[in-house]
PDB file of C-alpha atoms in Angstrom:
ATOM      1  CA  MET A   1      14.495   6.276  10.781  1.00 84.00           C
ATOM      2  CA  VAL A   2      13.560   2.884   9.780  1.00 85.00           C
ATOM      3  CA  LEU A   3      11.324   2.933   7.102  1.00 86.00           C
ATOM      4  CA  ASN A   4      12.572   5.978   5.471  1.00 89.00           C
ATOM      5  CA  PRO A   5      15.759   4.875   5.269  1.00 88.00           C
ATOM      6  CA  TYR A   6      14.624   1.461   4.061  1.00 89.00           C
ATOM      7  CA  THR A   7      13.015   2.386   1.443  1.00 90.00           C
ATOM      8  CA  ALA A   8      14.910   5.027   0.661  1.00 90.00           C
ATOM      9  CA  LEU A   9      17.751   2.150  -0.627  1.00 90.00           C
ATOM     10  CA  LEU A  10      15.688   0.424  -3.103  1.00 92.00           C
ATOM     11  CA  PRO A  11      16.502   3.065  -5.994  1.00 90.00           C
ATOM     12  CA  GLU A  12      20.521   2.109  -4.729  1.00 86.00           C
ATOM     13  CA  ILE A  13      20.039  -1.329  -4.271  1.00 87.00           C
ATOM     14  CA  THR A  14      18.414  -1.018  -7.945  1.00 89.00           C
ATOM     15  CA  SER A  15      20.282   0.634  -9.841  1.00 85.00           C
ATOM     16  CA  GLY A  16      18.665   1.330 -13.667  1.00 86.00           C
ATOM     17  CA  GLY A  17      15.491  -0.249 -12.630  1.00 84.00           C
ATOM     18  CA  GLU A  18      17.035  -4.276 -12.744  1.00 85.00           C
ATOM     19  CA  GLY A  19      15.110  -6.310 -10.919  1.00 89.00           C
ATOM     20  CA  ARG A  20      13.150  -3.150  -9.439  1.00 92.00           C
ATOM     21  CA  VAL A  21       9.908  -4.513  -9.386  1.00 92.00           C
ATOM     22  CA  ALA A  22      10.591  -7.961  -8.272  1.00 93.00           C
ATOM     23  CA  THR A  23      12.626  -6.730  -5.305  1.00 93.00           C
ATOM     24  CA  SER A  24       9.042  -4.300  -4.611  1.00 93.00           C
ATOM     25  CA  SER A  25       7.301  -7.468  -4.608  1.00 93.00           C
ATOM     26  CA  LEU A  26       9.425  -8.974  -1.826  1.00 93.00           C
ATOM     27  CA  MET A  27       9.280  -6.383   0.080  1.00 92.00           C
ATOM     28  CA  ALA A  28       5.391  -6.382  -0.189  1.00 91.00           C
ATOM     29  CA  ALA A  29       5.173  -9.773   0.358  1.00 91.00           C
ATOM     30  CA  PHE A  30       7.454 -10.010   3.908  1.00 90.00           C
ATOM     31  CA  ASN A  31       5.488  -6.726   5.256  1.00 88.00           C
ATOM     32  CA  LEU A  32       2.500  -7.793   4.659  1.00 86.00           C
ATOM     33  CA  ALA A  33       3.648 -11.485   5.734  1.00 86.00           C
ATOM     34  CA  GLY A  34       4.617  -9.782   8.698  1.00 87.00           C
ATOM     35  CA  ILE A  35       2.147  -7.788   9.572  1.00 82.00           C
ATOM     36  CA  GLY A  36      -0.664 -11.423   9.348  1.00 80.00           C
ATOM     37  CA  THR A  37       2.129 -12.852  11.602  1.00 82.00           C
ATOM     38  CA  ALA A  38       2.435 -10.776  14.072  1.00 83.00           C
ATOM     39  CA  PHE A  39      -1.502 -10.069  14.465  1.00 78.00           C
ATOM     40  CA  VAL A  40      -1.907 -13.849  14.923  1.00 77.00           C
ATOM     41  CA  ALA A  41       1.519 -13.908  18.034  1.00 84.00           C
ATOM     42  CA  SER A  42       0.300 -11.442  19.394  1.00 84.00           C
ATOM     43  CA  SER A  43      -3.143 -13.076  19.781  1.00 79.00           C
ATOM     44  CA  TRP A  44      -1.755 -15.701  21.281  1.00 83.00           C
ATOM     45  CA  LEU A  45       0.678 -14.609  23.851  1.00 87.00           C
ATOM     46  CA  SER A  46      -1.486 -11.688  24.941  1.00 85.00           C
ATOM     47  CA  THR A  47      -4.249 -13.980  25.630  1.00 84.00           C
ATOM     48  CA  ARG A  48      -2.006 -16.781  27.095  1.00 88.00           C
ATOM     49  CA  PHE A  49       0.510 -14.895  28.697  1.00 91.00           C
ATOM     50  CA  GLY A  50      -0.635 -11.378  29.246  1.00 90.00           C
ATOM     51  CA  PHE A  51       0.840  -8.402  26.696  1.00 90.00           C
ATOM     52  CA  GLY A  52       3.773  -7.903  28.621  1.00 93.00           C
ATOM     53  CA  ARG A  53       5.197 -11.320  28.584  1.00 92.00           C
ATOM     54  CA  MET A  54       3.857 -10.624  24.697  1.00 91.00           C
ATOM     55  CA  GLY A  55       6.034  -7.724  24.430  1.00 92.00           C
ATOM     56  CA  LEU A  56       9.259  -9.170  25.934  1.00 94.00           C
ATOM     57  CA  ILE A  57       8.850 -12.042  23.649  1.00 93.00           C
ATOM     58  CA  LEU A  58       7.907 -10.031  20.556  1.00 92.00           C
ATOM     59  CA  ALA A  59      10.368  -7.058  20.957  1.00 93.00           C
ATOM     60  CA  PRO A  60      13.513  -9.169  20.314  1.00 94.00           C
ATOM     61  CA  VAL A  61      12.168 -10.530  17.405  1.00 91.00           C
ATOM     62  CA  ALA A  62      10.602  -6.890  15.810  1.00 90.00           C
ATOM     63  CA  LEU A  63      14.427  -5.825  16.958  1.00 92.00           C
ATOM     64  CA  ALA A  64      16.122  -7.937  14.794  1.00 92.00           C
ATOM     65  CA  ALA A  65      14.267  -8.028  12.068  1.00 89.00           C
ATOM     66  CA  LEU A  66      14.412  -3.712  12.386  1.00 88.00           C
ATOM     67  CA  LEU A  67      18.529  -4.377  12.144  1.00 89.00           C
ATOM     68  CA  LEU A  68      18.882  -7.286   9.634  1.00 88.00           C
ATOM     69  CA  PRO A  69      18.631  -4.537   6.458  1.00 84.00           C
ATOM     70  CA  ALA A  70      21.263  -2.176   8.408  1.00 83.00           C
ATOM     71  CA  PHE A  71      23.530  -4.947   8.444  1.00 87.00           C
ATOM     72  CA  ALA A  72      23.299  -6.277   4.947  1.00 86.00           C
ATOM     73  CA  VAL A  73      22.973  -3.739   2.898  1.00 83.00           C
ATOM     74  CA  ARG A  74      26.251  -1.998   1.878  1.00 81.00           C
ATOM     75  CA  GLU A  75      25.597   1.278   0.333  1.00 77.00           C
ATOM     76  CA  THR A  76      27.992   3.601  -1.335  1.00 76.00           C
ATOM     77  CA  ILE A  77      28.160   6.546   0.930  1.00 77.00           C
ATOM     78  CA  PRO A  78      27.949   9.606  -1.178  1.00 72.00           C
ATOM     79  CA  THR A  79      30.676  11.744  -1.380  1.00 75.00           C
ATOM     80  CA  THR A  80      29.009  15.306  -3.136  1.00 75.00           C
ATOM     81  CA  PRO A  81      28.132  17.622  -0.128  1.00 78.00           C
ATOM     82  CA  ALA A  82      24.646  17.678   1.074  1.00 78.00           C
ATOM     83  CA  GLN A  83      22.344  20.075  -0.844  1.00 81.00           C
ATOM     84  CA  PRO A  84      20.380  23.188   1.412  1.00 86.00           C
ATOM     85  CA  PHE A  85      16.810  21.883   2.513  1.00 86.00           C
ATOM     86  CA  ARG A  86      15.141  24.434   1.121  1.00 88.00           C
ATOM     87  CA  GLN A  87      16.905  23.653  -2.527  1.00 88.00           C
ATOM     88  CA  VAL A  88      15.871  19.814  -1.784  1.00 88.00           C
ATOM     89  CA  LEU A  89      12.029  21.197  -1.358  1.00 87.00           C
ATOM     90  CA  ARG A  90      12.067  23.174  -4.594  1.00 89.00           C
ATOM     91  CA  SER A  91      13.978  20.642  -6.372  1.00 88.00           C
ATOM     92  CA  VAL A  92      11.724  17.722  -5.193  1.00 90.00           C
ATOM     93  CA  PHE A  93       8.357  19.469  -5.817  1.00 88.00           C
ATOM     94  CA  SER A  94       9.458  20.880  -9.372  1.00 89.00           C
ATOM     95  CA  ASP A  95       9.729  17.569 -10.806  1.00 91.00           C
ATOM     96  CA  PRO A  96       6.283  17.560 -12.989  1.00 91.00           C
ATOM     97  CA  ARG A  97       6.146  13.266 -12.509  1.00 93.00           C
ATOM     98  CA  PHE A  98       6.496  13.397  -8.930  1.00 94.00           C
ATOM     99  CA  ARG A  99       3.234  16.203  -8.742  1.00 94.00           C
ATOM    100  CA  ILE A 100       1.694  13.961 -10.696  1.00 95.00           C
ATOM    101  CA  TYR A 101       2.354  10.499  -7.868  1.00 95.00           C
ATOM    102  CA  ALA A 102       1.990  12.360  -4.488  1.00 95.00           C
ATOM    103  CA  LEU A 103      -1.581  13.657  -5.521  1.00 95.00           C
ATOM    104  CA  GLY A 104      -2.678  10.616  -7.517  1.00 95.00           C
ATOM    105  CA  ILE A 105      -0.927   7.968  -4.532  1.00 95.00           C
ATOM    106  CA  ALA A 106      -2.237  10.340  -1.863  1.00 95.00           C
ATOM    107  CA  THR A 107      -5.513  10.287  -3.040  1.00 96.00           C
ATOM    108  CA  MET A 108      -5.939   6.339  -3.599  1.00 95.00           C
ATOM    109  CA  TRP A 109      -4.098   5.666  -0.434  1.00 95.00           C
ATOM    110  CA  PHE A 110      -6.849   7.324   1.414  1.00 96.00           C
ATOM    111  CA  GLY A 111      -9.604   4.811  -0.018  1.00 94.00           C
ATOM    112  CA  LEU A 112      -7.423   1.858  -0.300  1.00 92.00           C
ATOM    113  CA  SER A 113      -6.955   2.868   4.335  1.00 93.00           C
ATOM    114  CA  MET A 114     -10.333   3.347   4.431  1.00 92.00           C
ATOM    115  CA  VAL A 115     -10.793  -0.692   4.039  1.00 89.00           C
ATOM    116  CA  ASN A 116      -8.063  -1.475   5.678  1.00 87.00           C
ATOM    117  CA  LEU A 117      -9.422  -0.045   8.658  1.00 90.00           C
ATOM    118  CA  SER A 118     -12.809  -0.877   7.815  1.00 89.00           C
ATOM    119  CA  LEU A 119     -12.082  -4.856   6.617  1.00 87.00           C
ATOM    120  CA  ALA A 120     -13.082  -6.457  10.394  1.00 85.00           C
ATOM    121  CA  LEU A 121     -16.469  -4.309  10.740  1.00 89.00           C
ATOM    122  CA  MET A 122     -16.972  -5.415   7.263  1.00 90.00           C
ATOM    123  CA  VAL A 123     -16.708  -8.856   8.477  1.00 89.00           C
ATOM    124  CA  THR A 124     -19.058  -8.441  11.668  1.00 88.00           C
ATOM    125  CA  GLY A 125     -21.484  -5.830   9.847  1.00 88.00           C
ATOM    126  CA  LEU A 126     -21.619  -6.943   6.062  1.00 89.00           C
ATOM    127  CA  MET A 127     -21.438 -10.397   6.014  1.00 89.00           C
ATOM    128  CA  ARG A 128     -22.974 -10.774   9.740  1.00 87.00           C
ATOM    129  CA  LEU A 129     -20.397 -12.780  10.639  1.00 89.00           C
ATOM    130  CA  PRO A 130     -19.362 -13.157  14.274  1.00 89.00           C
ATOM    131  CA  ALA A 131     -16.195 -11.173  15.667  1.00 83.00           C
ATOM    132  CA  SER A 132     -14.850 -14.491  16.172  1.00 79.00           C
ATOM    133  CA  ALA A 133     -14.193 -14.805  12.593  1.00 85.00           C
ATOM    134  CA  VAL A 134     -12.520 -11.895  12.238  1.00 83.00           C
ATOM    135  CA  GLY A 135      -8.928 -13.205  12.503  1.00 78.00           C
ATOM    136  CA  ARG A 136      -9.584 -15.966   9.261  1.00 83.00           C
ATOM    137  CA  VAL A 137     -10.658 -13.571   7.212  1.00 86.00           C
ATOM    138  CA  LEU A 138      -8.316 -11.197   7.852  1.00 83.00           C
ATOM    139  CA  ALA A 139      -5.931 -14.460   6.929  1.00 82.00           C
ATOM    140  CA  LEU A 140      -7.925 -14.772   3.311  1.00 86.00           C
ATOM    141  CA  SER A 141      -7.447 -11.169   2.578  1.00 85.00           C
ATOM    142  CA  LEU A 142      -3.899 -11.402   3.537  1.00 86.00           C
ATOM    143  CA  GLY A 143      -3.194 -14.523   1.945  1.00 87.00           C
ATOM    144  CA  ALA A 144      -4.856 -14.022  -1.428  1.00 88.00           C
ATOM    145  CA  THR A 145      -2.966 -10.647  -1.513  1.00 90.00           C
ATOM    146  CA  ILE A 146       0.478 -11.801  -0.857  1.00 90.00           C
ATOM    147  CA  LEU A 147      -0.602 -15.206  -3.305  1.00 91.00           C
ATOM    148  CA  THR A 148      -1.005 -12.896  -6.158  1.00 93.00           C
ATOM    149  CA  LEU A 149       2.081 -10.718  -5.495  1.00 93.00           C
ATOM    150  CA  PRO A 150       3.986 -12.754  -8.265  1.00 93.00           C
ATOM    151  CA  ALA A 151       0.939 -12.442 -11.128  1.00 93.00           C
ATOM    152  CA  ALA A 152       1.233  -9.001 -10.714  1.00 92.00           C
ATOM    153  CA  THR A 153       4.942  -8.760 -10.479  1.00 92.00           C
ATOM    154  CA  LEU A 154       4.545 -10.893 -13.927  1.00 93.00           C
ATOM    155  CA  ALA A 155       1.903  -8.912 -15.577  1.00 93.00           C
ATOM    156  CA  VAL A 156       3.918  -5.192 -14.689  1.00 92.00           C
ATOM    157  CA  ARG A 157       6.842  -6.643 -16.577  1.00 89.00           C
ATOM    158  CA  ARG A 158       4.271  -7.228 -19.967  1.00 91.00           C
ATOM    159  CA  PHE A 159       2.289  -4.115 -19.696  1.00 92.00           C
ATOM    160  CA  GLY A 160       4.320  -1.739 -17.433  1.00 90.00           C
ATOM    161  CA  PRO A 161       3.485  -0.240 -14.227  1.00 92.00           C
ATOM    162  CA  ARG A 162       1.298   2.787 -15.655  1.00 92.00           C
ATOM    163  CA  ARG A 163      -1.452   0.340 -16.760  1.00 93.00           C
ATOM    164  CA  ILE A 164      -1.033  -2.223 -14.306  1.00 95.00           C
ATOM    165  CA  MET A 165      -1.324   0.727 -11.238  1.00 95.00           C
ATOM    166  CA  LEU A 166      -4.491   2.137 -13.225  1.00 95.00           C
ATOM    167  CA  THR A 167      -5.852  -0.970 -14.115  1.00 95.00           C
ATOM    168  CA  ALA A 168      -5.586  -2.119 -10.171  1.00 95.00           C
ATOM    169  CA  MET A 169      -7.012   1.447  -8.901  1.00 96.00           C
ATOM    170  CA  LEU A 170     -10.164   1.148 -11.531  1.00 96.00           C
ATOM    171  CA  ALA A 171     -10.602  -2.544 -10.403  1.00 95.00           C
ATOM    172  CA  LEU A 172     -10.579  -2.008  -6.757  1.00 95.00           C
ATOM    173  CA  ALA A 173     -12.552   0.821  -6.903  1.00 96.00           C
ATOM    174  CA  ALA A 174     -15.392  -1.476  -8.887  1.00 96.00           C
ATOM    175  CA  GLU A 175     -15.162  -3.881  -6.242  1.00 94.00           C
ATOM    176  CA  LEU A 176     -15.172  -1.459  -2.773  1.00 94.00           C
ATOM    177  CA  PHE A 177     -18.505  -0.179  -4.818  1.00 95.00           C
ATOM    178  CA  LEU A 178     -19.713  -3.900  -4.834  1.00 93.00           C
ATOM    179  CA  ALA A 179     -18.732  -3.909  -1.086  1.00 93.00           C
ATOM    180  CA  ALA A 180     -20.726  -1.459  -0.140  1.00 92.00           C
ATOM    181  CA  GLY A 181     -23.831  -3.192  -1.411  1.00 91.00           C
ATOM    182  CA  LEU A 182     -22.828  -6.321   0.542  1.00 88.00           C
ATOM    183  CA  GLY A 183     -26.397  -8.464   1.303  1.00 84.00           C
ATOM    184  CA  ARG A 184     -28.437  -5.356  -0.646  1.00 86.00           C
ATOM    185  CA  TRP A 185     -27.318  -7.139  -4.574  1.00 85.00           C
ATOM    186  CA  PRO A 186     -30.180  -9.417  -6.120  1.00 84.00           C
ATOM    187  CA  MET A 187     -27.876 -12.700  -5.800  1.00 83.00           C
ATOM    188  CA  PRO A 188     -28.875 -16.380  -5.235  1.00 84.00           C
ATOM    189  CA  VAL A 189     -26.097 -16.200  -2.955  1.00 86.00           C
ATOM    190  CA  SER A 190     -25.694 -15.408   0.792  1.00 89.00           C
ATOM    191  CA  PRO A 191     -24.037 -12.046   2.169  1.00 89.00           C
ATOM    192  CA  VAL A 192     -20.763 -14.363   2.998  1.00 90.00           C
ATOM    193  CA  THR A 193     -20.615 -15.630   0.082  1.00 90.00           C
ATOM    194  CA  GLN A 194     -20.459 -12.503  -1.452  1.00 91.00           C
ATOM    195  CA  GLY A 195     -17.331 -11.040   0.811  1.00 90.00           C
ATOM    196  CA  TYR A 196     -15.006 -14.289   0.406  1.00 91.00           C
ATOM    197  CA  VAL A 197     -15.773 -13.715  -3.389  1.00 90.00           C
ATOM    198  CA  LEU A 198     -14.677  -9.492  -3.440  1.00 91.00           C
ATOM    199  CA  LEU A 199     -11.901 -10.485  -0.635  1.00 88.00           C
ATOM    200  CA  MET A 200     -10.309 -12.844  -3.248  1.00 89.00           C
ATOM    201  CA  LEU A 201     -11.206 -10.656  -6.215  1.00 90.00           C
ATOM    202  CA  ALA A 202      -9.418  -7.927  -4.620  1.00 91.00           C
ATOM    203  CA  GLY A 203      -5.968  -9.610  -4.242  1.00 90.00           C
ATOM    204  CA  PRO A 204      -4.354  -9.214  -7.641  1.00 92.00           C
ATOM    205  CA  ALA A 205      -5.114  -4.746  -7.601  1.00 94.00           C
ATOM    206  CA  ILE A 206      -4.650  -4.974  -3.679  1.00 92.00           C
ATOM    207  CA  ALA A 207      -1.114  -6.924  -4.744  1.00 93.00           C
ATOM    208  CA  ALA A 208      -0.334  -4.444  -7.680  1.00 94.00           C
ATOM    209  CA  LEU A 209      -0.866  -1.358  -5.372  1.00 93.00           C
ATOM    210  CA  PHE A 210       1.635  -2.801  -2.511  1.00 91.00           C
ATOM    211  CA  ILE A 211       4.076  -3.261  -5.352  1.00 93.00           C
ATOM    212  CA  LEU A 212       3.901  -0.129  -7.479  1.00 93.00           C
ATOM    213  CA  PRO A 213       3.953   2.914  -5.360  1.00 93.00           C
ATOM    214  CA  ASN A 214       7.665   1.802  -4.173  1.00 93.00           C
ATOM    215  CA  ALA A 215       8.975   0.917  -6.940  1.00 93.00           C
ATOM    216  CA  LEU A 216       7.629   4.025  -9.100  1.00 94.00           C
ATOM    217  CA  LEU A 217       8.808   6.599  -7.189  1.00 95.00           C
ATOM    218  CA  ALA A 218      12.531   5.361  -7.351  1.00 94.00           C
ATOM    219  CA  GLU A 219      11.847   5.054 -10.651  1.00 93.00           C
ATOM    220  CA  ILE A 220      11.537   9.090 -10.520  1.00 94.00           C
ATOM    221  CA  ALA A 221      13.878   9.658  -7.374  1.00 93.00           C
ATOM    222  CA  GLU A 222      16.541   7.812  -9.967  1.00 92.00           C
ATOM    223  CA  ASP A 223      15.791   9.934 -13.146  1.00 92.00           C
ATOM    224  CA  HIS A 224      15.675  12.633 -11.133  1.00 90.00           C
ATOM    225  CA  ALA A 225      19.624  12.136  -9.633  1.00 87.00           C
ATOM    226  CA  ARG A 226      20.531  11.387 -13.324  1.00 87.00           C
ATOM    227  CA  ALA A 227      18.852  14.659 -14.043  1.00 86.00           C
ATOM    228  CA  GLY A 228      21.580  16.765 -12.152  1.00 81.00           C
ATOM    229  CA  GLY A 229      18.817  17.212  -9.609  1.00 78.00           C
ATOM    230  CA  GLY A 230      21.046  15.425  -6.917  1.00 81.00           C
ATOM    231  CA  ARG A 231      21.198  12.200  -4.453  1.00 84.00           C
ATOM    232  CA  VAL A 232      17.899  12.926  -2.948  1.00 88.00           C
ATOM    233  CA  GLU A 233      16.090   9.401  -2.126  1.00 89.00           C
ATOM    234  CA  GLY A 234      15.556   9.980   1.081  1.00 90.00           C
ATOM    235  CA  MET A 235      13.772  13.149   0.460  1.00 92.00           C
ATOM    236  CA  PHE A 236      11.075  11.439  -1.874  1.00 94.00           C
ATOM    237  CA  PHE A 237      10.746   8.712   0.459  1.00 94.00           C
ATOM    238  CA  ALA A 238       9.895  10.922   3.254  1.00 93.00           C
ATOM    239  CA  PHE A 239       7.089  12.891   1.540  1.00 92.00           C
ATOM    240  CA  GLN A 240       5.382   8.965   0.704  1.00 92.00           C
ATOM    241  CA  GLY A 241       5.529   8.512   4.171  1.00 92.00           C
ATOM    242  CA  LEU A 242       4.061  11.727   5.451  1.00 92.00           C
ATOM    243  CA  ILE A 243       1.161  10.457   2.469  1.00 92.00           C
ATOM    244  CA  PHE A 244       0.766   7.993   3.930  1.00 92.00           C
ATOM    245  CA  ASN A 245       0.117   9.010   7.236  1.00 94.00           C
ATOM    246  CA  ALA A 246      -1.474  11.632   7.018  1.00 95.00           C
ATOM    247  CA  THR A 247      -4.279   9.941   3.954  1.00 96.00           C
ATOM    248  CA  THR A 248      -4.802   7.178   6.755  1.00 95.00           C
ATOM    249  CA  SER A 249      -4.798   9.459  10.016  1.00 96.00           C
ATOM    250  CA  LEU A 250      -7.816  11.363   7.779  1.00 96.00           C
ATOM    251  CA  ALA A 251      -9.540   8.071   6.988  1.00 96.00           C
ATOM    252  CA  ALA A 252      -9.984   7.128  10.065  1.00 95.00           C
ATOM    253  CA  ALA A 253     -11.453  10.731  11.142  1.00 96.00           C
ATOM    254  CA  THR A 254     -13.304  10.119   8.372  1.00 96.00           C
ATOM    255  CA  LEU A 255     -14.761   6.316   9.177  1.00 95.00           C
ATOM    256  CA  GLY A 256     -15.360   7.658  12.768  1.00 94.00           C
ATOM    257  CA  GLY A 257     -17.339  10.427  11.518  1.00 94.00           C
ATOM    258  CA  LEU A 258     -19.376   8.251   8.879  1.00 94.00           C
ATOM    259  CA  LEU A 259     -19.935   5.913  11.404  1.00 93.00           C
ATOM    260  CA  GLY A 260     -21.097   8.224  14.282  1.00 91.00           C
ATOM    261  CA  TRP A 261     -23.401  10.065  12.090  1.00 91.00           C
ATOM    262  CA  LEU A 262     -25.062   7.581   9.753  1.00 90.00           C
ATOM    263  CA  GLY A 263     -24.726   4.026  12.359  1.00 86.00           C
ATOM    264  CA  GLN A 264     -22.368   0.870  11.726  1.00 81.00           C
ATOM    265  CA  ALA A 265     -25.434  -1.340  13.339  1.00 81.00           C
ATOM    266  CA  PRO A 266     -26.282  -3.552  10.465  1.00 78.00           C
ATOM    267  CA  PRO A 267     -28.093  -5.161   8.528  1.00 77.00           C
ATOM    268  CA  ALA A 268     -28.273  -1.447   7.507  1.00 78.00           C
ATOM    269  CA  ALA A 269     -24.845  -0.258   8.811  1.00 86.00           C
ATOM    270  CA  THR A 270     -25.825   2.986   6.580  1.00 91.00           C
ATOM    271  CA  GLY A 271     -22.292   4.411   8.042  1.00 92.00           C
ATOM    272  CA  LEU A 272     -19.984   1.579   6.472  1.00 93.00           C
ATOM    273  CA  ARG A 273     -21.626   1.607   3.231  1.00 93.00           C
ATOM    274  CA  ALA A 274     -21.142   5.182   2.668  1.00 94.00           C
ATOM    275  CA  ALA A 275     -17.205   4.829   4.041  1.00 95.00           C
ATOM    276  CA  LEU A 276     -16.855   1.755   1.671  1.00 95.00           C
ATOM    277  CA  LEU A 277     -18.420   4.204  -1.448  1.00 96.00           C
ATOM    278  CA  LEU A 278     -16.669   7.402  -0.735  1.00 96.00           C
ATOM    279  CA  ALA A 279     -13.151   4.488  -0.803  1.00 96.00           C
ATOM    280  CA  ALA A 280     -14.094   3.719  -4.047  1.00 96.00           C
ATOM    281  CA  LEU A 281     -14.831   6.993  -5.377  1.00 97.00           C
ATOM    282  CA  ALA A 282     -11.468   7.954  -3.842  1.00 96.00           C
ATOM    283  CA  THR A 283      -9.315   5.455  -5.512  1.00 96.00           C
ATOM    284  CA  GLY A 284     -11.531   5.997  -8.684  1.00 96.00           C
ATOM    285  CA  VAL A 285     -10.834   9.450  -8.631  1.00 96.00           C
ATOM    286  CA  GLY A 286      -6.945   8.758  -7.808  1.00 96.00           C
ATOM    287  CA  ALA A 287      -7.118   6.647 -11.233  1.00 96.00           C
ATOM    288  CA  LEU A 288      -8.007   9.501 -13.157  1.00 96.00           C
ATOM    289  CA  ILE A 289      -5.093  11.660 -11.500  1.00 96.00           C
ATOM    290  CA  PHE A 290      -2.611   9.359 -12.813  1.00 94.00           C
ATOM    291  CA  LEU A 291      -3.790   9.064 -16.279  1.00 94.00           C
ATOM    292  CA  ARG A 292      -1.907  12.031 -17.180  1.00 93.00           C
ATOM    293  CA  TYR A 293       1.672   9.573 -14.977  1.00 93.00           C
ATOM    294  CA  PRO A 294       3.633   9.161 -18.490  1.00 89.00           C
ATOM    295  CA  ALA A 295       3.821   5.785 -19.413  1.00 77.00           C
ATOM    296  CA  THR A 296       7.274   3.512 -18.871  1.00 64.00           C
ATOM    297  CA  GLU A 297       8.101   0.844 -20.867  1.00 51.00           C
ATOM    298  CA  PRO A 298       8.298  -2.199 -20.011  1.00 46.00           C
ATOM    299  CA  SER A 299      11.348  -2.852 -20.123  1.00 42.00           C
ATOM    300  CA  ARG A 300      12.232  -0.410 -18.011  1.00 48.00           C
ATOM    301  CA  ALA A 301      10.241  -2.283 -15.205  1.00 45.00           C
ATOM    302  CA  SER A 302      11.837  -5.131 -15.978  1.00 46.00           C
ATOM    303  CA  PRO A 303      11.607  -7.661 -12.188  1.00 44.00           C
ATOM    304  CA  ARG A 304      14.489  -9.440 -12.589  1.00 46.00           C
ATOM    305  CA  GLY A 305      17.485 -10.403 -10.218  1.00 47.00           C
TER     306      GLY A 305
END
């Protein structure tokens, strides 16, 4: 009820594409910063006051954050009558760009979700740090991603979203392949150093993959309406939400199965290494699918505004 309308406003508040990538970048920055803040604040508050009081303290802040866009945005209410549900479904899935986008994003997000779910295990199982270091490493990962958001935005403006999306997918696939071998590569540095280097290198790719899906889908929805398909951006973003939730659930089930089957105890951590290799494969397949996505002129993806 909150996230779908929130993301579906993007085509309208960036009509014509002006400032779309920059707006999507800001959305990603606040999203990641909010996750990091909530992680740190909830951990500190629950330890100090207990879970109940932690909830009472954070709930008003969370409610205010959810309500802010609703009061801040003045949208244009459509005057055309609503289309029948089945007609909208046919219209959305008849869009060839959306079909390519949906399949490529689903495959890529499966891999990215596998990484997000296993990051804490990477810290203890592959980097061989104590559990107390997980928060510090997660903060570093979030920080590296947030700090590279402006560079990713400028790269999209310079080279176009399709090229940056493909580059980010391929770079992340290569980094996940290297992560699967942490502690096994013949390098004169410790697994801890290898892990930190890979986290820093992954920042730009993850930043791009947080920015571009919403920006690309907003362009698809706007062009769909311009071609006579009607303003059905809510349905486009609803299916993106369905893809994200479904692939995250599938990644969680797959990760649990691999850890239970192959094991996660260090230093072997066979199940975790297999999960990272599978994530690399899924991300690479997503890039191959996205090769069929038509190129967009860099000027259409202007981040200004």
